[in-house]
Structures are given as C-alpha cells and as structure tokens.
C-alpha cells in the first residue's frame, strides 16, 4: 500500500524516509492481517503502545499516525480499501514544556556559529558548506537543504543584482516553486562570488557521484548528497557548542532572519517572498515583490 501511494503521490524522499518505518512496523506487528482488515480500535491500541521512553506521544501522533492516516485515506479514495482505521480517534499528546523562549538563535549563538564559519579553512566541499551555508542562511532565511543543493549555475546576476536562484531543479524546495533571493553585500565582501567562480557551474557544497547510481527502492530512496551535506552542517554546529536540544541548528536561521527582519521594519510580504513562505491569503499572493524590492530591504 505504501509503495502504491509513493507511486501516485510522488512525495519528497524525506517524507518516504521518515514514514517508511511506520509501514515496516505495521507489517511486522500484523504479519497475517492485510490493510483492509485493520480495525480502528486495534490501531488506536497499537499507536498508544508505540509511546515509550524514546518515542514521545507527539512523535507518534505527528509522524506515525499521520503517515498511516494519510496513506490509508488515499487508499480509501482509490477504492483499494473501504475504511481508514486511523480516523475517529487520536493519540493524547501532553502539552510540551519549553524552557527556551524562542526558536531563533540568541546573539551569542549567532556570534558563535558565524565566527566559527569564518574560521573554516577550505579543503573540501564539506568545508565549503560549513564556511558559507550558515552565512547564506543568516542573510536569506533559506532552508539549509536549499542552500546545500546550490550549484555554481544558480548564482546569477539580474538587473545588476547578484542573487541565488533556489530551484527544485537543483534538488528540492518545500513549496515546489523556484525563487530568486538577493545576495547581501556582506557576503560579496567576504568573497562569495570569487568562491563560486572558482568552483564552476556544478554543486558548490557536495561532490557529484562518479559512477551511475544503482536502481532505487521507491520505499527506501537513497539520501541525496545535498541532504547529507545539510546534516553535516547541523552536526558541525552542535559540535562547536551550539547544542541546546530545543534549538534546530539549521532551521533556527529561518526564525532568526524573520525576527531580525521584523525588527528592521521589513514587511511580512517581502519577508515571506525572501524565505519562501506561502502568502497568508490568496489576496496577499498578488503583487509579488521583485528581486529589486527584496534587494532594497
């Protein structure tokens, strides 16, 4: 069922990778029961039994139940089964206690990451990711995976404005939509354009494979190299001491950029256009800011 859903829905590899364990566990726990025979009360009991010291109720609800509910709902729509056993009940999730006030970096954390990035010596593509991706994230609020997938060809100049084109063509974007983001003058002062020129048109932060890839299992796709680069950057940030467990070492830049943007008076519409957030309404989607508008802000 999961494989059929993948073939039709074409989800992101990250979704497949995260949800695969759910269906392997269902297959393991109910080896003699097909999807159509699973019962709601049975699945509720199963889901509650997944909660343990290593797997919180929030994880079970947000990942395990959500994955199964989504795939089974698709199967009902496709007339493959007659009932979704993951609807009509929910996992009780206790309110999470947070000791951190914000998901953005503090000033000290910003200084720690960006200072460490400046000190990185470039001997490999991995070093380049540590050197440049935190700074690119600080000045764009882009998702780290959108940055680690950048190619030299994605650094462009339009109407005299240096910019990076973040495109699904290079790897993936959450919205499936390309956007062009201006490069802050401080990045150029640091030598970003010279680094890109020296790197050529290909990937900036990972090495391209030298041999053809083996056939892919649709339920267990290979992790793209830019995803591995993103993970290495996160591990590096943790390694330099920015390791608050309530803080995302990569995603915190999006919160930070927006917080600083609001503080500086940038409109929400322009901020959304820069970071790649969907407009809050259909009306707000009209009159999308131009590259010049974004560069000015």
JSON list of C-alpha atoms in Angstrom, two decimals, residues 10-11 15 23 33 37 56 65-66 79 114 138 143 153 165 176 178 194 212 225 248 263:
[
{"chain": "A", "resi": 10, "resn": "UNK", "atom": "CA", "xyz": [5.27, 11.36, -5.56]},
{"chain": "A", "resi": 11, "resn": "UNK", "atom": "CA", "xyz": [6.19, 12.57, -2.05]},
{"chain": "A", "resi": 15, "resn": "UNK", "atom": "CA", "xyz": [8.83, 12.00, 3.67]},
{"chain": "A", "resi": 23, "resn": "UNK", "atom": "CA", "xyz": [4.71, 0.63, 7.45]},
{"chain": "A", "resi": 33, "resn": "UNK", "atom": "CA", "xyz": [-3.58, -9.07, 8.53]},
{"chain": "A", "resi": 37, "resn": "UNK", "atom": "CA", "xyz": [-8.83, -5.85, 7.75]},
{"chain": "A", "resi": 56, "resn": "UNK", "atom": "CA", "xyz": [7.03, 10.55, 22.61]},
{"chain": "A", "resi": 65, "resn": "UNK", "atom": "CA", "xyz": [-0.42, 8.17, 12.99]},
{"chain": "A", "resi": 66, "resn": "UNK", "atom": "CA", "xyz": [-0.24, 10.98, 10.45]},
{"chain": "A", "resi": 79, "resn": "UNK", "atom": "CA", "xyz": [-11.24, 2.29, -3.65]},
{"chain": "A", "resi": 114, "resn": "UNK", "atom": "CA", "xyz": [29.21, 32.76, 12.19]},
{"chain": "A", "resi": 138, "resn": "UNK", "atom": "CA", "xyz": [21.77, 34.27, 8.07]},
{"chain": "A", "resi": 143, "resn": "UNK", "atom": "CA", "xyz": [16.19, 26.30, 4.40]},
{"chain": "A", "resi": 153, "resn": "UNK", "atom": "CA", "xyz": [24.98, 27.97, -12.09]},
{"chain": "A", "resi": 165, "resn": "UNK", "atom": "CA", "xyz": [18.22, 31.03, -7.59]},
{"chain": "A", "resi": 176, "resn": "UNK", "atom": "CA", "xyz": [7.95, 23.09, -5.26]},
{"chain": "A", "resi": 178, "resn": "UNK", "atom": "CA", "xyz": [11.59, 28.45, -7.53]},
{"chain": "A", "resi": 194, "resn": "UNK", "atom": "CA", "xyz": [35.03, 34.54, -6.12]},
{"chain": "A", "resi": 212, "resn": "UNK", "atom": "CA", "xyz": [25.96, 5.59, -12.18]},
{"chain": "A", "resi": 225, "resn": "UNK", "atom": "CA", "xyz": [24.18, 14.23, -1.29]},
{"chain": "A", "resi": 248, "resn": "UNK", "atom": "CA", "xyz": [17.29, 23.35, 15.48]},
{"chain": "A", "resi": 263, "resn": "UNK", "atom": "CA", "xyz": [12.80, 44.34, 13.94]}
]
